C-alpha atoms as a PDB file:
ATOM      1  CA  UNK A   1       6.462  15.716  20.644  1.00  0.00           C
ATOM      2  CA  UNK A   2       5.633  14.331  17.293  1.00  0.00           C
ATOM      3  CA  UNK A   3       6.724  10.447  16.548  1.00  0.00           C
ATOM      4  CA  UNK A   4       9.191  10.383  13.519  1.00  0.00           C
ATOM      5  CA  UNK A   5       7.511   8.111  10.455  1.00  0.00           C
ATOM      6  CA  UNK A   6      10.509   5.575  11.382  1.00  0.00           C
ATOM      7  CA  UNK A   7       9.463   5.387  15.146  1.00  0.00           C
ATOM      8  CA  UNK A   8       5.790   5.050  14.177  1.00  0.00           C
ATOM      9  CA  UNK A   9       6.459   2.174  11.714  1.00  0.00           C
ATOM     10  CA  UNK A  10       9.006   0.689  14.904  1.00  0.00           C
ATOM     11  CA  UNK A  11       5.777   1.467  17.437  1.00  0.00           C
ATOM     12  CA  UNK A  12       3.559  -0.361  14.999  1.00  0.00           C
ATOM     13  CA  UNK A  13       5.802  -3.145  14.310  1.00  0.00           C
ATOM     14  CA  UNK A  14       6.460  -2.581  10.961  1.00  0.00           C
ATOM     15  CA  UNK A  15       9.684  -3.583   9.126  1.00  0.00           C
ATOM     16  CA  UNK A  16       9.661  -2.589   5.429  1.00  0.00           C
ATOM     17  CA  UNK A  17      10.890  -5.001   3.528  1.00  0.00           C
ATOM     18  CA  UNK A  18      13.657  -5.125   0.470  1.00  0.00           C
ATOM     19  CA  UNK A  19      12.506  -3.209  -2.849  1.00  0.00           C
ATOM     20  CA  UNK A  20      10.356  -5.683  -4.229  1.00  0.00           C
ATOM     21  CA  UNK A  21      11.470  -6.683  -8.279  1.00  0.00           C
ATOM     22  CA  UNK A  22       9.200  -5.532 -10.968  1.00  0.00           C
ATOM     23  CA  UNK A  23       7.330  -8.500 -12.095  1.00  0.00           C
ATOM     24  CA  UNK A  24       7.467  -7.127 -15.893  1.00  0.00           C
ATOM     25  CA  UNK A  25       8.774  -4.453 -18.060  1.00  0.00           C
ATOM     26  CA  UNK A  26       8.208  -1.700 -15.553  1.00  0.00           C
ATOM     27  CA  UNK A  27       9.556   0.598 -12.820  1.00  0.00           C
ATOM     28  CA  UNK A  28       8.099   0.435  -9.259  1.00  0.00           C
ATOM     29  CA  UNK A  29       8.087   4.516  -9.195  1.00  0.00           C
ATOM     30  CA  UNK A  30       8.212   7.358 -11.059  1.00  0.00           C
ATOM     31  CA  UNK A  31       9.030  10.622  -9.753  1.00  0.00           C
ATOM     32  CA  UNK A  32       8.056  14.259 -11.779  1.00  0.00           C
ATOM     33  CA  UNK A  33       8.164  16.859  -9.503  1.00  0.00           C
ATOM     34  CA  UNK A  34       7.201  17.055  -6.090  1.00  0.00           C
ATOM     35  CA  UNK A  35       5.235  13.380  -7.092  1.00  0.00           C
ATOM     36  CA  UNK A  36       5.580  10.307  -6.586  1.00  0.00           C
ATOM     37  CA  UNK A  37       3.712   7.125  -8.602  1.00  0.00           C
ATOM     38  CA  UNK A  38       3.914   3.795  -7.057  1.00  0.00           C
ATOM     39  CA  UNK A  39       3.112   0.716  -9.607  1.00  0.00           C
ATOM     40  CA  UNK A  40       0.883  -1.658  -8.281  1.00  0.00           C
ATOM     41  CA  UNK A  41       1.958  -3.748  -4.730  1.00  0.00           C
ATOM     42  CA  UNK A  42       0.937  -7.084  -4.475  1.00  0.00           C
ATOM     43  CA  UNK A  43      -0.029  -8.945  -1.312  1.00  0.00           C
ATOM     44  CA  UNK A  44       2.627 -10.794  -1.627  1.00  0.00           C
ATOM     45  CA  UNK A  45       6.216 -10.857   0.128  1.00  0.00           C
ATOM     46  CA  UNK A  46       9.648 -11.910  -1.252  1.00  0.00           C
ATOM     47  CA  UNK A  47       7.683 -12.746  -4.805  1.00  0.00           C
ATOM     48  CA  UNK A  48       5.669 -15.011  -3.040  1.00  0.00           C
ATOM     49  CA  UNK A  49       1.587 -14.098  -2.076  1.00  0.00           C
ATOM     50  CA  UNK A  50       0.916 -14.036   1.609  1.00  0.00           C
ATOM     51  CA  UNK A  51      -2.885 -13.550   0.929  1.00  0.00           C
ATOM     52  CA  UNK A  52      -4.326 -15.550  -2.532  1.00  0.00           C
ATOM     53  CA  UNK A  53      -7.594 -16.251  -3.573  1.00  0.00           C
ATOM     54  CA  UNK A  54     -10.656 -14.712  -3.427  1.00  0.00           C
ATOM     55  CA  UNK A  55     -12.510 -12.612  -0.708  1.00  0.00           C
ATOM     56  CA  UNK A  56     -15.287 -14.387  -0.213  1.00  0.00           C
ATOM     57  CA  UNK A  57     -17.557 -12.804   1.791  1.00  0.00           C
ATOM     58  CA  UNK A  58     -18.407 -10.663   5.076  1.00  0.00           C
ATOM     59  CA  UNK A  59     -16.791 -13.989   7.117  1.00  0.00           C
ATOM     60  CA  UNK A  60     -13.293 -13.152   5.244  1.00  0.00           C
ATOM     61  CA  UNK A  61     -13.398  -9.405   5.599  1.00  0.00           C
ATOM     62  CA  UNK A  62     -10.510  -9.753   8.036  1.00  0.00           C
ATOM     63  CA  UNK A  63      -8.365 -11.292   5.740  1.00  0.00           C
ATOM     64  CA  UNK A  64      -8.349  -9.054   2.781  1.00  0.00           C
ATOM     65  CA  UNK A  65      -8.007  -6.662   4.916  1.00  0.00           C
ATOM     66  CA  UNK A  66      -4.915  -7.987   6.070  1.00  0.00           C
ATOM     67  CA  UNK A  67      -3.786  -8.504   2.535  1.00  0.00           C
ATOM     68  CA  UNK A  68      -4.249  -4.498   2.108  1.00  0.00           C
ATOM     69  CA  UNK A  69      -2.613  -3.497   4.902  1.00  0.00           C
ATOM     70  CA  UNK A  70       0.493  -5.839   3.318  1.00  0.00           C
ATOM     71  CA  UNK A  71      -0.081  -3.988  -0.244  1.00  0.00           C
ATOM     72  CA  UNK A  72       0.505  -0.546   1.943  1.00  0.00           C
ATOM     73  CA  UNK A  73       3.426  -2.080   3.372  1.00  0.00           C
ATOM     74  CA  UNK A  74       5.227  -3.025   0.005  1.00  0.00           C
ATOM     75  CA  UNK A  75       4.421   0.375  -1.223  1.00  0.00           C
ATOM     76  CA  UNK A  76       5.944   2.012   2.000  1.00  0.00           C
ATOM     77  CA  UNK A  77       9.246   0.305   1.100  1.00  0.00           C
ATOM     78  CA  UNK A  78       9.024   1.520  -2.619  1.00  0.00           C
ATOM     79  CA  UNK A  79       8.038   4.823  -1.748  1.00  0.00           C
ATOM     80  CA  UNK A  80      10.971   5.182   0.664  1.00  0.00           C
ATOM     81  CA  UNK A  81      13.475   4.199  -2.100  1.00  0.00           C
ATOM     82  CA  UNK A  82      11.594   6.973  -3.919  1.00  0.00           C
ATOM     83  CA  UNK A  83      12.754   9.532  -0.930  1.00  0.00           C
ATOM     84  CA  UNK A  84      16.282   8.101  -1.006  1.00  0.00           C
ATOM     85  CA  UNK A  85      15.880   6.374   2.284  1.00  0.00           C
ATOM     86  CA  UNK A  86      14.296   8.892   3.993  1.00  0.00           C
ATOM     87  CA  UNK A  87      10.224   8.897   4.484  1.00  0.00           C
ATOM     88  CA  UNK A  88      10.006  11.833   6.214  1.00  0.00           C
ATOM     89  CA  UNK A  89      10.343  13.722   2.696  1.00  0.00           C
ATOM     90  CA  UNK A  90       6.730  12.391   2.344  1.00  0.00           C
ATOM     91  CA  UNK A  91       4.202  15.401   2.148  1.00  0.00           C
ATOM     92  CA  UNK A  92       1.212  13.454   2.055  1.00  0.00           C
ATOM     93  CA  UNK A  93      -0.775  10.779  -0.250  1.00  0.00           C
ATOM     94  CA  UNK A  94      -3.293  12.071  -2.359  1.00  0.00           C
ATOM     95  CA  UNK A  95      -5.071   8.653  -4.272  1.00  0.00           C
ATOM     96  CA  UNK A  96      -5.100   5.510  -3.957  1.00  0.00           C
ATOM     97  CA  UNK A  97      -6.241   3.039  -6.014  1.00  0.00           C
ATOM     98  CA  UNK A  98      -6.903  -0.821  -4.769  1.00  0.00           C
ATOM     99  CA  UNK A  99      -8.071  -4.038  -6.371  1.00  0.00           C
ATOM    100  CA  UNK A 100      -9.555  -6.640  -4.735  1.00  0.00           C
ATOM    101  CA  UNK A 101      -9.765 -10.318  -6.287  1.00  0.00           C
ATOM    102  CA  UNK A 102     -13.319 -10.593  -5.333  1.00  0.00           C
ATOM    103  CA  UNK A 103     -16.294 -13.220  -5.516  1.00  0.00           C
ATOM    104  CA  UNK A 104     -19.041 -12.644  -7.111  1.00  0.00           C
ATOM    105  CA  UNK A 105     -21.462 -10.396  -5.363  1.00  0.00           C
ATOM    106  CA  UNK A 106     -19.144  -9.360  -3.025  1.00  0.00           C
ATOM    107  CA  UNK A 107     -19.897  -6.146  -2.318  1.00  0.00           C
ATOM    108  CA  UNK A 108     -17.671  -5.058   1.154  1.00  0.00           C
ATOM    109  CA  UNK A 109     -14.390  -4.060  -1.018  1.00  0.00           C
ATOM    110  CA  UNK A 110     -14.144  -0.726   0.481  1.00  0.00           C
ATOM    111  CA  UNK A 111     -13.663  -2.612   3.692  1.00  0.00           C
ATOM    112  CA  UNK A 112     -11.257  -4.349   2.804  1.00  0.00           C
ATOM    113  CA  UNK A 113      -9.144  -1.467   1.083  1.00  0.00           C
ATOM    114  CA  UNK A 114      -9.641   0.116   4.331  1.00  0.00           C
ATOM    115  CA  UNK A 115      -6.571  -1.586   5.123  1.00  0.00           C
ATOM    116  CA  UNK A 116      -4.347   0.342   2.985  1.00  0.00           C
ATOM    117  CA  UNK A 117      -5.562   3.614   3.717  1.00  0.00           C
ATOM    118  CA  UNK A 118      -6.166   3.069   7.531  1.00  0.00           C
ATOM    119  CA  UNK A 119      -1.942   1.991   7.545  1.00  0.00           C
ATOM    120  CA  UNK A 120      -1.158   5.238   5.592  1.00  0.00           C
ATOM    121  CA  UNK A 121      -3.361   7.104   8.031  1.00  0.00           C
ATOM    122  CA  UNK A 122      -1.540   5.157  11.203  1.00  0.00           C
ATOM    123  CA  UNK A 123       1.882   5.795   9.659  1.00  0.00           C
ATOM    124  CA  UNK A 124       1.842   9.636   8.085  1.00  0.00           C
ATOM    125  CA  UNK A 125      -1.706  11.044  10.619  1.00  0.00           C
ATOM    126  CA  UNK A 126      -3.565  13.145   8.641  1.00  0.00           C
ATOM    127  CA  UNK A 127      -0.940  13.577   5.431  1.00  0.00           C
ATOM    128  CA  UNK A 128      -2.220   9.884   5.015  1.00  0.00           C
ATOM    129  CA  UNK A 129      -5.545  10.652   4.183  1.00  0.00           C
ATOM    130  CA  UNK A 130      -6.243  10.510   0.282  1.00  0.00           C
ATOM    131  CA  UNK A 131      -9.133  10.123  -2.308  1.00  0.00           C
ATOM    132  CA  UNK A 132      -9.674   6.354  -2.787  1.00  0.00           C
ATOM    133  CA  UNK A 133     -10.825   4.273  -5.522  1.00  0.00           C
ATOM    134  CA  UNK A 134     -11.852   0.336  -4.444  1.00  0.00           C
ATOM    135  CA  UNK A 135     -12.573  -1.965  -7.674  1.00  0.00           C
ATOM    136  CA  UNK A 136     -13.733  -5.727  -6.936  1.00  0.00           C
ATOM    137  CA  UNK A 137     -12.145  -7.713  -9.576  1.00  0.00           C
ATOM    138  CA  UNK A 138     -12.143 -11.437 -11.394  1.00  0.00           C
ATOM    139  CA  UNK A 139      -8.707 -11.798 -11.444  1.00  0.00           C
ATOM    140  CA  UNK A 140      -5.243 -10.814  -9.989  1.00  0.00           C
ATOM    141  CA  UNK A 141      -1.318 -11.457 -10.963  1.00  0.00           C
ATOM    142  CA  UNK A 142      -0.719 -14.679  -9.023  1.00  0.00           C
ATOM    143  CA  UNK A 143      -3.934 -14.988  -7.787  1.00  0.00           C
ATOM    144  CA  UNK A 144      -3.027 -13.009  -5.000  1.00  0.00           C
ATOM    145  CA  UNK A 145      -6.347 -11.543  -3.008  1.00  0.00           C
ATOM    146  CA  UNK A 146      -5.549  -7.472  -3.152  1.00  0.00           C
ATOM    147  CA  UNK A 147      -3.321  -5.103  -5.311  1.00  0.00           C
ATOM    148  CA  UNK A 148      -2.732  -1.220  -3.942  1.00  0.00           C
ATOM    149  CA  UNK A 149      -0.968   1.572  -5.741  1.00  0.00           C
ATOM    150  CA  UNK A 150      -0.674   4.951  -4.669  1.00  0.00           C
ATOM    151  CA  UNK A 151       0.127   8.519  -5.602  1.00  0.00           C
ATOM    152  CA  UNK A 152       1.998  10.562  -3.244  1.00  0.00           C
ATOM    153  CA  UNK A 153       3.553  14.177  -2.952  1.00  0.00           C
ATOM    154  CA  UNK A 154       7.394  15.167  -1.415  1.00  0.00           C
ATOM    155  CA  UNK A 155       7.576  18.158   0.925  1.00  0.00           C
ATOM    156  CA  UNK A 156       9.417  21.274  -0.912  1.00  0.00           C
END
């Protein structure tokens, strides 16, 4: 018997949180069609980051991933408002993009996106899996450490 997404979220002890507020003049979806376009999620919760600063280096690994796994979780709460409540409209993801507020010469930012796709993968199996993009960057709204956004499809 297959887990429903809401049991697998409750198994991984997940609450979603409430629909974060756009931080500017923008929406936090857009639907067209059987797709879905999240904006950017912040590692951040209740407008305030969890995870700021810098990944530093192999040593901190852990904690930017940690801040991406807490990007994925924002955008599971936006993406649910996209599906009126109900995630198991979700057909799959198909890219993701993430940003990591990175030192210089750090060069493990796939690793540390990891923890946005390896949520999606935990929470939707294989419609989780999705072409990636991981971008080290200088800076970040609010100096928070990792920014995710995603692009998924609704079943017919």
């Amino acid at each position: 018997m297959t887990l429903s997404i809401a049991d697998r979220l409750r198994e991984l002890g997940i609450e979603l949180p409430s629909l974060p507020k756009p931080a500017g003049s923008y929406v936090p979806f857009r639907r067209h069609g059987d797709l879905v376009f999240l904006a950017g999620q912040t590692s951040s919760r209740d407008g305030k980051a969890v995870y700021s600063g810098p990944v530093e280096g192999p040593d901190d690994i852990e904690r930017g991933y940690a801040a991406a796994r807490l990007c994925a979780i924002n955008m599971l709460a936006i993406l649910q408002h996209a599906c009126d409540g109900d995630l198991e409209r979700v057909g799959g993801c198909l890219k993701v993009n993430g940003y990591v507020l990175a030192a210089t010469g750090f060069e493990s930012v796939p690793a540390v996106v990891n923890g946005a796709s390896d949520l999606l993968v935990e929470v939707f199996g294989d419609a989780g899996r999705h072409a990636r993009t991981a971008v080290g960057v200088a800076t970040l709204p609010r100096n928070v450490t990792v920014e995710v956004e995603g692009t998924f499809f609704l079943k017919s």
